[in-house]
GROMACS .gro file of C-alpha atoms in nm:
model
  208
    1UNK     CA    1 -17.725  10.171  -2.566
    2UNK     CA    2 -18.062  10.317  -2.476
    3UNK     CA    3 -18.298  10.457  -2.742
    4UNK     CA    4 -18.240  10.823  -2.632
    5UNK     CA    5 -17.864  10.770  -2.651
    6UNK     CA    6 -17.889  10.614  -3.000
    7UNK     CA    7 -18.099  10.912  -3.112
    8UNK     CA    8 -17.841  11.152  -2.966
    9UNK     CA    9 -17.554  10.968  -3.136
   10UNK     CA   10 -17.733  10.992  -3.470
   11UNK     CA   11 -17.793  11.366  -3.425
   12UNK     CA   12 -17.431  11.433  -3.324
   13UNK     CA   13 -17.302  11.222  -3.614
   14UNK     CA   14 -17.518  11.416  -3.858
   15UNK     CA   15 -17.403  11.747  -3.715
   16UNK     CA   16 -17.034  11.660  -3.750
   17UNK     CA   17 -17.085  11.529  -4.101
   18UNK     CA   18 -17.217  11.875  -4.194
   19UNK     CA   19 -16.941  12.057  -4.003
   20UNK     CA   20 -16.653  11.836  -4.118
   21UNK     CA   21 -16.530  12.081  -4.389
   22UNK     CA   22 -16.458  12.342  -4.117
   23UNK     CA   23 -16.292  12.103  -3.871
   24UNK     CA   24 -15.946  12.132  -4.026
   25UNK     CA   25 -15.931  12.512  -4.017
   26UNK     CA   26 -15.573  12.595  -3.905
   27UNK     CA   27 -15.670  12.818  -3.611
   28UNK     CA   28 -15.907  12.550  -3.473
   29UNK     CA   29 -15.649  12.278  -3.502
   30UNK     CA   30 -15.364  12.483  -3.356
   31UNK     CA   31 -15.537  12.649  -3.063
   32UNK     CA   32 -15.825  12.414  -2.977
   33UNK     CA   33 -15.726  12.060  -3.071
   34UNK     CA   34 -15.345  12.049  -3.081
   35UNK     CA   35 -15.288  12.087  -2.703
   36UNK     CA   36 -15.480  11.767  -2.612
   37UNK     CA   37 -15.327  11.590  -2.912
   38UNK     CA   38 -14.978  11.677  -2.781
   39UNK     CA   39 -15.069  11.530  -2.440
   40UNK     CA   40 -15.197  11.207  -2.595
   41UNK     CA   41 -14.886  11.170  -2.814
   42UNK     CA   42 -14.667  11.209  -2.503
   43UNK     CA   43 -14.866  10.944  -2.312
   44UNK     CA   44 -14.845  10.698  -2.603
   45UNK     CA   45 -14.472  10.758  -2.644
   46UNK     CA   46 -14.407  10.698  -2.274
   47UNK     CA   47 -14.615  10.378  -2.283
   48UNK     CA   48 -14.445  10.263  -2.606
   49UNK     CA   49 -14.783  10.168  -2.747
   50UNK     CA   50 -14.778   9.963  -3.068
   51UNK     CA   51 -15.143   9.883  -3.147
   52UNK     CA   52 -15.352  10.198  -3.106
   53UNK     CA   53 -15.709  10.310  -3.172
   54UNK     CA   54 -15.808  10.678  -3.185
   55UNK     CA   55 -16.180  10.687  -3.103
   56UNK     CA   56 -16.398  10.965  -3.250
   57UNK     CA   57 -16.100  11.049  -3.469
   58UNK     CA   58 -16.280  11.317  -3.670
   59UNK     CA   59 -16.089  11.412  -3.983
   60UNK     CA   60 -15.793  11.206  -3.868
   61UNK     CA   61 -15.549  11.475  -3.759
   62UNK     CA   62 -15.441  11.293  -3.440
   63UNK     CA   63 -15.448  10.945  -3.596
   64UNK     CA   64 -15.225  11.070  -3.877
   65UNK     CA   65 -14.984  11.230  -3.629
   66UNK     CA   66 -14.966  10.908  -3.431
   67UNK     CA   67 -14.878  10.716  -3.748
   68UNK     CA   68 -14.613  10.965  -3.857
   69UNK     CA   69 -14.452  11.043  -3.522
   70UNK     CA   70 -14.475  10.710  -3.338
   71UNK     CA   71 -14.487  10.462  -3.630
   72UNK     CA   72 -14.688  10.198  -3.441
   73UNK     CA   73 -14.751   9.849  -3.575
   74UNK     CA   74 -15.122   9.925  -3.608
   75UNK     CA   75 -15.315  10.252  -3.590
   76UNK     CA   76 -15.691  10.274  -3.629
   77UNK     CA   77 -15.901  10.588  -3.666
   78UNK     CA   78 -16.260  10.521  -3.557
   79UNK     CA   79 -16.552  10.758  -3.608
   80UNK     CA   80 -16.927  10.754  -3.673
   81UNK     CA   81 -16.932  11.039  -3.927
   82UNK     CA   82 -16.897  10.953  -4.295
   83UNK     CA   83 -16.801  11.314  -4.368
   84UNK     CA   84 -16.519  11.308  -4.112
   85UNK     CA   85 -16.391  10.970  -4.233
   86UNK     CA   86 -16.393  11.084  -4.596
   87UNK     CA   87 -16.155  11.366  -4.505
   88UNK     CA   88 -15.948  11.133  -4.286
   89UNK     CA   89 -15.899  10.884  -4.570
   90UNK     CA   90 -15.767  11.166  -4.789
   91UNK     CA   91 -15.495  11.237  -4.531
   92UNK     CA   92 -15.346  10.888  -4.503
   93UNK     CA   93 -15.378  10.539  -4.644
   94UNK     CA   94 -15.155  10.399  -4.369
   95UNK     CA   95 -15.413  10.451  -4.093
   96UNK     CA   96 -15.698  10.199  -4.092
   97UNK     CA   97 -16.020  10.403  -4.091
   98UNK     CA   98 -16.328  10.239  -3.939
   99UNK     CA   99 -16.688  10.351  -3.886
  100UNK     CA  100 -16.811  10.253  -3.541
  101UNK     CA  101 -16.951  10.399  -3.217
  102UNK     CA  102 -16.728  10.423  -2.912
  103UNK     CA  103 -16.958  10.190  -2.721
  104UNK     CA  104 -16.936   9.903  -2.973
  105UNK     CA  105 -16.584   9.883  -3.113
  106UNK     CA  106 -16.494   9.643  -3.396
  107UNK     CA  107 -16.201   9.480  -3.215
  108UNK     CA  108 -16.153   9.145  -3.044
  109UNK     CA  109 -16.101   9.123  -2.669
  110UNK     CA  110 -15.748   9.233  -2.577
  111UNK     CA  111 -15.660   9.323  -2.937
  112UNK     CA  112 -15.505   9.666  -2.863
  113UNK     CA  113 -15.250   9.811  -2.625
  114UNK     CA  114 -15.378  10.171  -2.635
  115UNK     CA  115 -15.711  10.347  -2.681
  116UNK     CA  116 -15.728  10.727  -2.692
  117UNK     CA  117 -15.996  10.987  -2.748
  118UNK     CA  118 -15.990  11.367  -2.749
  119UNK     CA  119 -16.261  11.633  -2.747
  120UNK     CA  120 -16.547  11.384  -2.786
  121UNK     CA  121 -16.595  11.194  -2.459
  122UNK     CA  122 -16.873  11.431  -2.351
  123UNK     CA  123 -17.090  11.288  -2.631
  124UNK     CA  124 -17.038  10.921  -2.535
  125UNK     CA  125 -17.234  10.692  -2.311
  126UNK     CA  126 -16.937  10.726  -2.081
  127UNK     CA  127 -16.958  10.414  -1.861
  128UNK     CA  128 -17.036  10.199  -2.166
  129UNK     CA  129 -16.750  10.348  -2.368
  130UNK     CA  130 -16.496  10.294  -2.090
  131UNK     CA  131 -16.611   9.935  -2.043
  132UNK     CA  132 -16.562   9.884  -2.416
  133UNK     CA  133 -16.214  10.040  -2.402
  134UNK     CA  134 -16.131   9.799  -2.119
  135UNK     CA  135 -16.258   9.502  -2.322
  136UNK     CA  136 -16.044   9.571  -2.629
  137UNK     CA  137 -15.724   9.646  -2.434
  138UNK     CA  138 -15.465   9.387  -2.340
  139UNK     CA  139 -15.347   9.361  -1.980
  140UNK     CA  140 -15.140   9.671  -1.905
  141UNK     CA  141 -15.295   9.855  -2.199
  142UNK     CA  142 -15.322  10.233  -2.190
  143UNK     CA  143 -15.634  10.448  -2.206
  144UNK     CA  144 -15.608  10.826  -2.241
  145UNK     CA  145 -15.915  11.049  -2.245
  146UNK     CA  146 -15.894  11.426  -2.296
  147UNK     CA  147 -16.229  11.592  -2.232
  148UNK     CA  148 -16.389  11.922  -2.138
  149UNK     CA  149 -16.404  11.964  -1.761
  150UNK     CA  150 -16.505  12.274  -1.566
  151UNK     CA  151 -16.247  12.430  -1.331
  152UNK     CA  152 -16.513  12.477  -1.064
  153UNK     CA  153 -16.798  12.251  -0.964
  154UNK     CA  154 -17.121  12.334  -1.142
  155UNK     CA  155 -17.464  12.186  -1.092
  156UNK     CA  156 -17.513  11.914  -1.352
  157UNK     CA  157 -17.854  11.868  -1.514
  158UNK     CA  158 -17.983  11.511  -1.544
  159UNK     CA  159 -17.855  11.342  -1.861
  160UNK     CA  160 -18.203  11.325  -2.015
  161UNK     CA  161 -18.215  11.707  -2.018
  162UNK     CA  162 -17.891  11.776  -2.199
  163UNK     CA  163 -17.702  11.638  -2.499
  164UNK     CA  164 -17.364  11.599  -2.331
  165UNK     CA  165 -17.193  11.559  -1.995
  166UNK     CA  166 -16.857  11.710  -1.898
  167UNK     CA  167 -16.743  11.515  -1.590
  168UNK     CA  168 -16.527  11.690  -1.330
  169UNK     CA  169 -16.189  11.527  -1.254
  170UNK     CA  170 -16.305  11.330  -0.949
  171UNK     CA  171 -16.596  11.184  -1.146
  172UNK     CA  172 -16.360  11.091  -1.430
  173UNK     CA  173 -16.141  10.899  -1.188
  174UNK     CA  174 -16.445  10.716  -1.059
  175UNK     CA  175 -16.558  10.629  -1.412
  176UNK     CA  176 -16.212  10.490  -1.493
  177UNK     CA  177 -16.197  10.284  -1.175
  178UNK     CA  178 -16.551  10.151  -1.219
  179UNK     CA  179 -16.451  10.028  -1.565
  180UNK     CA  180 -16.148   9.844  -1.424
  181UNK     CA  181 -15.870  10.095  -1.493
  182UNK     CA  182 -15.597  10.215  -1.259
  183UNK     CA  183 -15.552  10.591  -1.301
  184UNK     CA  184 -15.185  10.680  -1.345
  185UNK     CA  185 -15.213  11.050  -1.433
  186UNK     CA  186 -15.470  11.327  -1.445
  187UNK     CA  187 -15.407  11.696  -1.507
  188UNK     CA  188 -15.535  12.003  -1.686
  189UNK     CA  189 -15.439  12.029  -2.052
  190UNK     CA  190 -15.153  12.275  -2.086
  191UNK     CA  191 -15.272  12.571  -2.294
  192UNK     CA  192 -15.153  12.923  -2.378
  193UNK     CA  193 -15.297  13.173  -2.132
  194UNK     CA  194 -15.533  13.335  -2.380
  195UNK     CA  195 -15.692  13.000  -2.471
  196UNK     CA  196 -15.752  12.884  -2.113
  197UNK     CA  197 -16.119  12.969  -2.151
  198UNK     CA  198 -16.119  12.612  -2.287
  199UNK     CA  199 -16.105  12.399  -1.973
  200UNK     CA  200 -16.011  12.039  -2.039
  201UNK     CA  201 -15.849  11.753  -1.851
  202UNK     CA  202 -15.656  11.446  -1.960
  203UNK     CA  203 -15.701  11.127  -1.760
  204UNK     CA  204 -15.465  10.836  -1.824
  205UNK     CA  205 -15.505  10.483  -1.693
  206UNK     CA  206 -15.399  10.125  -1.747
  207UNK     CA  207 -15.599   9.804  -1.772
  208UNK     CA  208 -15.523   9.618  -1.451
   0.00000   0.00000   0.00000
């Protein structure tokens, strides 16, 4: 990663460590985070994934749901924030909690059959993260990314001028394909009408 990106990652990690006590507030989890979590659970269930990593897992809500509802052989929750991971460890001792950036995962080549991430992709070095997801997935492995994405095209500032990037759907498909994935599904996250001010998309692909 470049020096500016490392600096950004450190700043974001510090911010979420400070905010981690508020992350599990019921209204945030129900109305903001649960809809993309539901979509990811459905994709994993359809794929019958057995060795799964949840990247930027936060306080472990999704990782814990995956363990309880799907009972995979292996489930890893990966995050850079010590504050988030401390809360995650309190939720479950059956999930393996790891501290690592999305762009440098602590897994061998082809070790997993699913990698997922929700509500964090805009903070990643996106091409590098997707290449890393591709590396750690076995042939036919699933990747599912739920991320903020505007409903209409907006002018994007150069990356050096802003802390995050929310790619539109067509750009997401291109990022997936450039990393070696075949896109199998892409659609807007299904949300209650009054929460549709949050505009996010899930993109699902397989390692081909």
